[in-house]
């Protein structure tokens, strides 16, 4: 895929935002990788195995392809419109239906918060249990965890992104350990290669297809994150040039790692053992022939889920900031701390919502809810790319081949549909969140009308 510039080669302005442009190309690549890596692969791998059996790699391969298709659409749109509102901005420009714009924005924000809540829940699970016999309730631990990350987010984007770099390198180290264990197992003849082709979905034909789709839909939770990075457009240097490499490198690196980790996990551990654990990769370490301290790996996993939660809370707050600037949310949501130049009201708001979510869901359900909400949004974004082809801009940007957003929309809708055989509770949770969003929309419209605003 190559960039197809518009006729005018002038770069977009980079000084039209009150936010601090602190993120360069290398930092953004690590940011994208760190945003994608984390809770999905460290905590939900076992649940995916429970849906598909030993062929654990298959859902991750399919998810990798779907992620690449939609990533191409995001790259094109963030290059054309380098603003912080992301999918909400793209929906508004393409369809000009304020209600749809709000619902898309609200679904994106809720997906980030449900992802952060899943990470918080994972933090208080088996990985923490390997390190300590803490008697505190897991829910309380998860809430304190969210509050600590909110404090870091308030301090500043530079501090948050630098923390992300450190945590990304740590979690990459943990996955490198898994891959080293897998390489050793192959060289020494350990493991059960026959498991890699074993698909256990509880049926054949249509049931087999829906089982694989269900595993892919849940496994897709591991790929979400690249879409969050576009909300950092106003804090990135030269976003039209920086984002294409960063997003494609990030998705490719993480997708390759995920498929290899899935192969190693099935090779060394029976899928039923993986399914029963909230720390499935720790089971792989314990089963491997390489002596690696279990407690150290558990600590690495905790860093990984911390990174996921940090970035999702950061992105949700920036989304609030962007929506406030677009007048989708009240202007107060766009208030910035004078010294730190961070969106203080947005950070407080999303933190309160995250505390509520973390108190009402478990890892698998929250992860599947995240995937469902984002797959719906991805379908809208892929269509928006095609609609906005009639809206040229006066600077160079990436242009995806038309077939990619078409396939992206189709695959996203299939994985979001009942064909994916997800539990009813996921649809119920998503429906409740959307209903809350509709209520907020009505309140916001009433306030604007009272103040004489359109």
PDB file of C-alpha atoms in Angstrom, residues 12-19 21 83 234 236 238-239 341:
ATOM      1  CA  UNK A  12      -1.103  20.711   7.194  1.00  0.00           C
ATOM      2  CA  UNK A  13      -0.633  23.318   9.897  1.00  0.00           C
ATOM      3  CA  UNK A  14       0.883  22.057  13.113  1.00  0.00           C
ATOM      4  CA  UNK A  15       0.290  25.036  15.419  1.00  0.00           C
ATOM      5  CA  UNK A  16      -3.523  25.148  15.442  1.00  0.00           C
ATOM      6  CA  UNK A  17      -4.063  23.404  18.785  1.00  0.00           C
ATOM      7  CA  UNK A  18      -3.657  24.463  22.427  1.00  0.00           C
ATOM      8  CA  UNK A  19      -2.311  20.994  23.228  1.00  0.00           C
ATOM      9  CA  UNK A  21       2.914  18.518  20.406  1.00  0.00           C
ATOM     10  CA  UNK A  83      -7.762  16.379  14.971  1.00  0.00           C
ATOM     11  CA  UNK A 234      -3.108  17.209  18.049  1.00  0.00           C
ATOM     12  CA  UNK A 236       1.798  14.526  17.489  1.00  0.00           C
ATOM     13  CA  UNK A 238       3.481  16.322  11.653  1.00  0.00           C
ATOM     14  CA  UNK A 239       0.627  13.789  12.045  1.00  0.00           C
ATOM     15  CA  UNK A 341      -2.052  21.520  29.363  1.00  0.00           C
TER      16      UNK A 341
END
